[in-house]
Amino acid sequence: VDPALKVLEERQDEILKRLYELKATVDGLAKTVTTPDADLDATTLSCAPTESVFRGTANLDSLLGK
């Protein structure tokens, strides 16, 4: 087996592992968002607009830890 191919396969495995971890995180967040919270007091929530957490673009390599 070509060493370059082996390196690419290992990198692919690492990326897929990270993607599955991210998917699990997103699925958990989605469940949290869609599950009513009995302890949430809506009377204390502000109606003022909030700044977006996502500003600009993210570098995919840095997100994947490359």
PDB file of N, CA and C in Angstrom:
ATOM      1  N   VAL A   1       0.853  -1.188   0.000  1.00  0.00           N
ATOM      2  CA  VAL A   1       0.000   0.000   0.000  1.00  0.00           C
ATOM      3  C   VAL A   1       0.892   1.243   0.000  1.00  0.00           C
ATOM      4  N   ASP A   2       0.566   2.167  -0.864  1.00  0.00           N
ATOM      5  CA  ASP A   2       1.319   3.418  -0.981  1.00  0.00           C
ATOM      6  C   ASP A   2       1.214   4.205   0.333  1.00  0.00           C
ATOM      7  N   PRO A   3       2.352   4.667   0.886  1.00  0.00           N
ATOM      8  CA  PRO A   3       2.319   5.417   2.151  1.00  0.00           C
ATOM      9  C   PRO A   3       1.451   6.678   2.086  1.00  0.00           C
ATOM     10  N   ALA A   4       1.435   7.339   0.933  1.00  0.00           N
ATOM     11  CA  ALA A   4       0.608   8.547   0.797  1.00  0.00           C
ATOM     12  C   ALA A   4      -0.872   8.195   0.913  1.00  0.00           C
ATOM     13  N   LEU A   5      -1.249   7.061   0.351  1.00  0.00           N
ATOM     14  CA  LEU A   5      -2.642   6.619   0.431  1.00  0.00           C
ATOM     15  C   LEU A   5      -3.011   6.289   1.873  1.00  0.00           C
ATOM     16  N   LYS A   6      -2.090   5.658   2.581  1.00  0.00           N
ATOM     17  CA  LYS A   6      -2.336   5.321   3.985  1.00  0.00           C
ATOM     18  C   LYS A   6      -2.542   6.590   4.816  1.00  0.00           C
ATOM     19  N   VAL A   7      -1.734   7.624   4.557  1.00  0.00           N
ATOM     20  CA  VAL A   7      -1.872   8.897   5.275  1.00  0.00           C
ATOM     21  C   VAL A   7      -3.232   9.519   4.981  1.00  0.00           C
ATOM     22  N   LEU A   8      -3.640   9.484   3.709  1.00  0.00           N
ATOM     23  CA  LEU A   8      -4.948  10.040   3.343  1.00  0.00           C
ATOM     24  C   LEU A   8      -6.089   9.275   4.011  1.00  0.00           C
ATOM     25  N   GLU A   9      -5.970   7.956   4.080  1.00  0.00           N
ATOM     26  CA  GLU A   9      -7.012   7.157   4.729  1.00  0.00           C
ATOM     27  C   GLU A   9      -7.092   7.471   6.219  1.00  0.00           C
ATOM     28  N   GLU A  10      -5.938   7.647   6.856  1.00  0.00           N
ATOM     29  CA  GLU A  10      -5.932   7.992   8.280  1.00  0.00           C
ATOM     30  C   GLU A  10      -6.557   9.364   8.501  1.00  0.00           C
ATOM     31  N   ARG A  11      -6.243  10.301   7.620  1.00  0.00           N
ATOM     32  CA  ARG A  11      -6.821  11.654   7.722  1.00  0.00           C
ATOM     33  C   ARG A  11      -8.339  11.596   7.523  1.00  0.00           C
ATOM     34  N   GLN A  12      -8.767  10.780   6.557  1.00  0.00           N
ATOM     35  CA  GLN A  12     -10.197  10.628   6.309  1.00  0.00           C
ATOM     36  C   GLN A  12     -10.891  10.050   7.545  1.00  0.00           C
ATOM     37  N   ASP A  13     -10.284   9.049   8.158  1.00  0.00           N
ATOM     38  CA  ASP A  13     -10.856   8.457   9.373  1.00  0.00           C
ATOM     39  C   ASP A  13     -10.971   9.496  10.485  1.00  0.00           C
ATOM     40  N   GLU A  14      -9.935  10.331  10.616  1.00  0.00           N
ATOM     41  CA  GLU A  14      -9.949  11.378  11.643  1.00  0.00           C
ATOM     42  C   GLU A  14     -11.070  12.387  11.382  1.00  0.00           C
ATOM     43  N   ILE A  15     -11.218  12.784  10.122  1.00  0.00           N
ATOM     44  CA  ILE A  15     -12.265  13.753   9.766  1.00  0.00           C
ATOM     45  C   ILE A  15     -13.649  13.150  10.000  1.00  0.00           C
ATOM     46  N   LEU A  16     -13.837  11.898   9.606  1.00  0.00           N
ATOM     47  CA  LEU A  16     -15.138  11.251   9.821  1.00  0.00           C
ATOM     48  C   LEU A  16     -15.461  11.136  11.302  1.00  0.00           C
ATOM     49  N   LYS A  17     -14.456  10.820  12.115  1.00  0.00           N
ATOM     50  CA  LYS A  17     -14.672  10.736  13.561  1.00  0.00           C
ATOM     51  C   LYS A  17     -15.129  12.085  14.100  1.00  0.00           C
ATOM     52  N   ARG A  18     -14.462  13.162  13.656  1.00  0.00           N
ATOM     53  CA  ARG A  18     -14.847  14.509  14.099  1.00  0.00           C
ATOM     54  C   ARG A  18     -16.255  14.859  13.637  1.00  0.00           C
ATOM     55  N   LEU A  19     -16.585  14.491  12.402  1.00  0.00           N
ATOM     56  CA  LEU A  19     -17.924  14.783  11.891  1.00  0.00           C
ATOM     57  C   LEU A  19     -18.999  14.057  12.698  1.00  0.00           C
ATOM     58  N   TYR A  20     -18.740  12.802  13.070  1.00  0.00           N
ATOM     59  CA  TYR A  20     -19.703  12.071  13.899  1.00  0.00           C
ATOM     60  C   TYR A  20     -19.836  12.706  15.280  1.00  0.00           C
ATOM     61  N   GLU A  21     -18.719  13.204  15.824  1.00  0.00           N
ATOM     62  CA  GLU A  21     -18.775  13.902  17.114  1.00  0.00           C
ATOM     63  C   GLU A  21     -19.604  15.179  16.992  1.00  0.00           C
ATOM     64  N   LEU A  22     -19.387  15.921  15.902  1.00  0.00           N
ATOM     65  CA  LEU A  22     -20.162  17.146  15.683  1.00  0.00           C
ATOM     66  C   LEU A  22     -21.643  16.832  15.494  1.00  0.00           C
ATOM     67  N   LYS A  23     -21.939  15.758  14.746  1.00  0.00           N
ATOM     68  CA  LYS A  23     -23.335  15.368  14.532  1.00  0.00           C
ATOM     69  C   LYS A  23     -24.003  15.027  15.861  1.00  0.00           C
ATOM     70  N   ALA A  24     -23.294  14.303  16.718  1.00  0.00           N
ATOM     71  CA  ALA A  24     -23.849  13.953  18.025  1.00  0.00           C
ATOM     72  C   ALA A  24     -24.118  15.209  18.848  1.00  0.00           C
ATOM     73  N   THR A  25     -23.217  16.181  18.761  1.00  0.00           N
ATOM     74  CA  THR A  25     -23.407  17.441  19.482  1.00  0.00           C
ATOM     75  C   THR A  25     -24.619  18.189  18.948  1.00  0.00           C
ATOM     76  N   VAL A  26     -24.728  18.279  17.626  1.00  0.00           N
ATOM     77  CA  VAL A  26     -25.863  18.977  17.010  1.00  0.00           C
ATOM     78  C   VAL A  26     -27.169  18.270  17.347  1.00  0.00           C
ATOM     79  N   ASP A  27     -27.169  16.944  17.285  1.00  0.00           N
ATOM     80  CA  ASP A  27     -28.382  16.194  17.635  1.00  0.00           C
ATOM     81  C   ASP A  27     -28.784  16.459  19.083  1.00  0.00           C
ATOM     82  N   GLY A  28     -27.793  16.521  19.974  1.00  0.00           N
ATOM     83  CA  GLY A  28     -28.079  16.821  21.379  1.00  0.00           C
ATOM     84  C   GLY A  28     -28.647  18.211  21.553  1.00  0.00           C
ATOM     85  N   LEU A  29     -28.073  19.177  20.825  1.00  0.00           N
ATOM     86  CA  LEU A  29     -28.588  20.546  20.901  1.00  0.00           C
ATOM     87  C   LEU A  29     -29.995  20.629  20.332  1.00  0.00           C
ATOM     88  N   ALA A  30     -30.239  19.934  19.235  1.00  0.00           N
ATOM     89  CA  ALA A  30     -31.575  19.946  18.635  1.00  0.00           C
ATOM     90  C   ALA A  30     -32.597  19.371  19.603  1.00  0.00           C
ATOM     91  N   LYS A  31     -32.216  18.318  20.299  1.00  0.00           N
ATOM     92  CA  LYS A  31     -33.130  17.717  21.276  1.00  0.00           C
ATOM     93  C   LYS A  31     -33.395  18.696  22.416  1.00  0.00           C
ATOM     94  N   THR A  32     -32.350  19.399  22.846  1.00  0.00           N
ATOM     95  CA  THR A  32     -32.503  20.384  23.915  1.00  0.00           C
ATOM     96  C   THR A  32     -33.441  21.504  23.491  1.00  0.00           C
ATOM     97  N   VAL A  33     -33.297  21.953  22.254  1.00  0.00           N
ATOM     98  CA  VAL A  33     -34.119  23.059  21.759  1.00  0.00           C
ATOM     99  C   VAL A  33     -35.573  22.643  21.616  1.00  0.00           C
ATOM    100  N   THR A  34     -35.820  21.407  21.199  1.00  0.00           N
ATOM    101  CA  THR A  34     -37.199  20.972  20.966  1.00  0.00           C
ATOM    102  C   THR A  34     -37.869  20.386  22.201  1.00  0.00           C
ATOM    103  N   THR A  35     -37.119  20.205  23.284  1.00  0.00           N
ATOM    104  CA  THR A  35     -37.688  19.659  24.517  1.00  0.00           C
ATOM    105  C   THR A  35     -38.093  20.802  25.442  1.00  0.00           C
ATOM    106  N   PRO A  36     -39.366  20.874  25.811  1.00  0.00           N
ATOM    107  CA  PRO A  36     -39.792  21.948  26.717  1.00  0.00           C
ATOM    108  C   PRO A  36     -39.066  21.852  28.058  1.00  0.00           C
ATOM    109  N   ASP A  37     -38.720  22.992  28.592  1.00  0.00           N
ATOM    110  CA  ASP A  37     -38.023  23.036  29.878  1.00  0.00           C
ATOM    111  C   ASP A  37     -39.002  23.547  30.931  1.00  0.00           C
ATOM    112  N   ALA A  38     -39.371  22.682  31.847  1.00  0.00           N
ATOM    113  CA  ALA A  38     -40.352  23.047  32.871  1.00  0.00           C
ATOM    114  C   ALA A  38     -39.825  24.126  33.806  1.00  0.00           C
ATOM    115  N   ASP A  39     -38.494  24.241  33.920  1.00  0.00           N
ATOM    116  CA  ASP A  39     -37.906  25.228  34.822  1.00  0.00           C
ATOM    117  C   ASP A  39     -37.740  26.605  34.179  1.00  0.00           C
ATOM    118  N   LEU A  40     -38.041  26.724  32.907  1.00  0.00           N
ATOM    119  CA  LEU A  40     -37.858  27.995  32.204  1.00  0.00           C
ATOM    120  C   LEU A  40     -39.005  28.944  32.534  1.00  0.00           C
ATOM    121  N   ASP A  41     -38.657  30.106  33.031  1.00  0.00           N
ATOM    122  CA  ASP A  41     -39.655  31.129  33.341  1.00  0.00           C
ATOM    123  C   ASP A  41     -39.645  32.157  32.215  1.00  0.00           C
ATOM    124  N   ALA A  42     -40.623  32.082  31.336  1.00  0.00           N
ATOM    125  CA  ALA A  42     -40.672  32.950  30.167  1.00  0.00           C
ATOM    126  C   ALA A  42     -40.905  34.411  30.536  1.00  0.00           C
ATOM    127  N   THR A  43     -41.353  34.691  31.749  1.00  0.00           N
ATOM    128  CA  THR A  43     -41.603  36.082  32.133  1.00  0.00           C
ATOM    129  C   THR A  43     -40.304  36.853  32.344  1.00  0.00           C
ATOM    130  N   THR A  44     -39.193  36.149  32.497  1.00  0.00           N
ATOM    131  CA  THR A  44     -37.917  36.839  32.719  1.00  0.00           C
ATOM    132  C   THR A  44     -37.104  36.985  31.441  1.00  0.00           C
ATOM    133  N   LEU A  45     -37.616  36.481  30.328  1.00  0.00           N
ATOM    134  CA  LEU A  45     -36.878  36.567  29.072  1.00  0.00           C
ATOM    135  C   LEU A  45     -36.999  37.961  28.474  1.00  0.00           C
ATOM    136  N   SER A  46     -35.913  38.418  27.886  1.00  0.00           N
ATOM    137  CA  SER A  46     -35.905  39.722  27.234  1.00  0.00           C
ATOM    138  C   SER A  46     -36.389  39.576  25.802  1.00  0.00           C
ATOM    139  N   CYS A  47     -37.143  40.554  25.340  1.00  0.00           N
ATOM    140  CA  CYS A  47     -37.598  40.556  23.953  1.00  0.00           C
ATOM    141  C   CYS A  47     -36.639  41.333  23.060  1.00  0.00           C
ATOM    142  N   ALA A  48     -35.594  41.896  23.631  1.00  0.00           N
ATOM    143  CA  ALA A  48     -34.622  42.672  22.857  1.00  0.00           C
ATOM    144  C   ALA A  48     -33.815  41.736  21.968  1.00  0.00           C
ATOM    145  N   PRO A  49     -33.517  42.187  20.745  1.00  0.00           N
ATOM    146  CA  PRO A  49     -32.705  41.342  19.858  1.00  0.00           C
ATOM    147  C   PRO A  49     -31.303  41.151  20.421  1.00  0.00           C
ATOM    148  N   THR A  50     -30.757  39.986  20.204  1.00  0.00           N
ATOM    149  CA  THR A  50     -29.403  39.698  20.668  1.00  0.00           C
ATOM    150  C   THR A  50     -28.462  39.610  19.482  1.00  0.00           C
ATOM    151  N   GLU A  51     -27.174  39.830  19.747  1.00  0.00           N
ATOM    152  CA  GLU A  51     -26.182  39.716  18.685  1.00  0.00           C
ATOM    153  C   GLU A  51     -26.037  38.258  18.291  1.00  0.00           C
ATOM    154  N   SER A  52     -25.768  38.052  17.033  1.00  0.00           N
ATOM    155  CA  SER A  52     -25.551  36.693  16.555  1.00  0.00           C
ATOM    156  C   SER A  52     -24.218  36.164  17.063  1.00  0.00           C
ATOM    157  N   VAL A  53     -24.226  34.915  17.464  1.00  0.00           N
ATOM    158  CA  VAL A  53     -22.994  34.269  17.917  1.00  0.00           C
ATOM    159  C   VAL A  53     -22.084  34.009  16.726  1.00  0.00           C
ATOM    160  N   PHE A  54     -22.677  33.794  15.567  1.00  0.00           N
ATOM    161  CA  PHE A  54     -21.907  33.460  14.381  1.00  0.00           C
ATOM    162  C   PHE A  54     -21.616  34.712  13.571  1.00  0.00           C
ATOM    163  N   ARG A  55     -20.406  35.208  13.716  1.00  0.00           N
ATOM    164  CA  ARG A  55     -19.985  36.378  12.949  1.00  0.00           C
ATOM    165  C   ARG A  55     -18.844  35.961  12.039  1.00  0.00           C
ATOM    166  N   GLY A  56     -18.924  36.323  10.772  1.00  0.00           N
ATOM    167  CA  GLY A  56     -17.857  35.984   9.839  1.00  0.00           C
ATOM    168  C   GLY A  56     -17.925  34.519   9.441  1.00  0.00           C
ATOM    169  N   THR A  57     -16.820  34.035   8.917  1.00  0.00           N
ATOM    170  CA  THR A  57     -16.764  32.646   8.491  1.00  0.00           C
ATOM    171  C   THR A  57     -15.729  31.899   9.307  1.00  0.00           C
ATOM    172  N   ALA A  58     -15.929  30.622   9.425  1.00  0.00           N
ATOM    173  CA  ALA A  58     -15.001  29.780  10.182  1.00  0.00           C
ATOM    174  C   ALA A  58     -14.097  29.030   9.211  1.00  0.00           C
ATOM    175  N   ASN A  59     -12.874  28.831   9.607  1.00  0.00           N
ATOM    176  CA  ASN A  59     -11.931  28.065   8.818  1.00  0.00           C
ATOM    177  C   ASN A  59     -12.151  26.590   9.133  1.00  0.00           C
ATOM    178  N   LEU A  60     -12.528  25.818   8.118  1.00  0.00           N
ATOM    179  CA  LEU A  60     -12.852  24.406   8.324  1.00  0.00           C
ATOM    180  C   LEU A  60     -11.675  23.639   8.906  1.00  0.00           C
ATOM    181  N   ASP A  61     -10.466  23.920   8.424  1.00  0.00           N
ATOM    182  CA  ASP A  61      -9.294  23.218   8.952  1.00  0.00           C
ATOM    183  C   ASP A  61      -9.116  23.478  10.440  1.00  0.00           C
ATOM    184  N   SER A  62      -9.345  24.712  10.872  1.00  0.00           N
ATOM    185  CA  SER A  62      -9.177  25.000  12.300  1.00  0.00           C
ATOM    186  C   SER A  62     -10.275  24.327  13.119  1.00  0.00           C
ATOM    187  N   LEU A  63     -11.483  24.226  12.569  1.00  0.00           N
ATOM    188  CA  LEU A  63     -12.564  23.533  13.268  1.00  0.00           C
ATOM    189  C   LEU A  63     -12.271  22.047  13.405  1.00  0.00           C
ATOM    190  N   LEU A  64     -11.600  21.493  12.400  1.00  0.00           N
ATOM    191  CA  LEU A  64     -11.284  20.071  12.423  1.00  0.00           C
ATOM    192  C   LEU A  64      -9.978  19.787  13.143  1.00  0.00           C
ATOM    193  N   GLY A  65      -9.305  20.836  13.589  1.00  0.00           N
ATOM    194  CA  GLY A  65      -8.073  20.642  14.341  1.00  0.00           C
ATOM    195  C   GLY A  65      -6.876  20.314  13.480  1.00  0.00           C
ATOM    196  N   LYS A  66      -6.926  20.708  12.224  1.00  0.00           N
ATOM    197  CA  LYS A  66      -5.810  20.406  11.319  1.00  0.00           C
ATOM    198  C   LYS A  66      -4.675  21.366  11.547  1.00  0.00           C
TER     199      LYS A  66
END
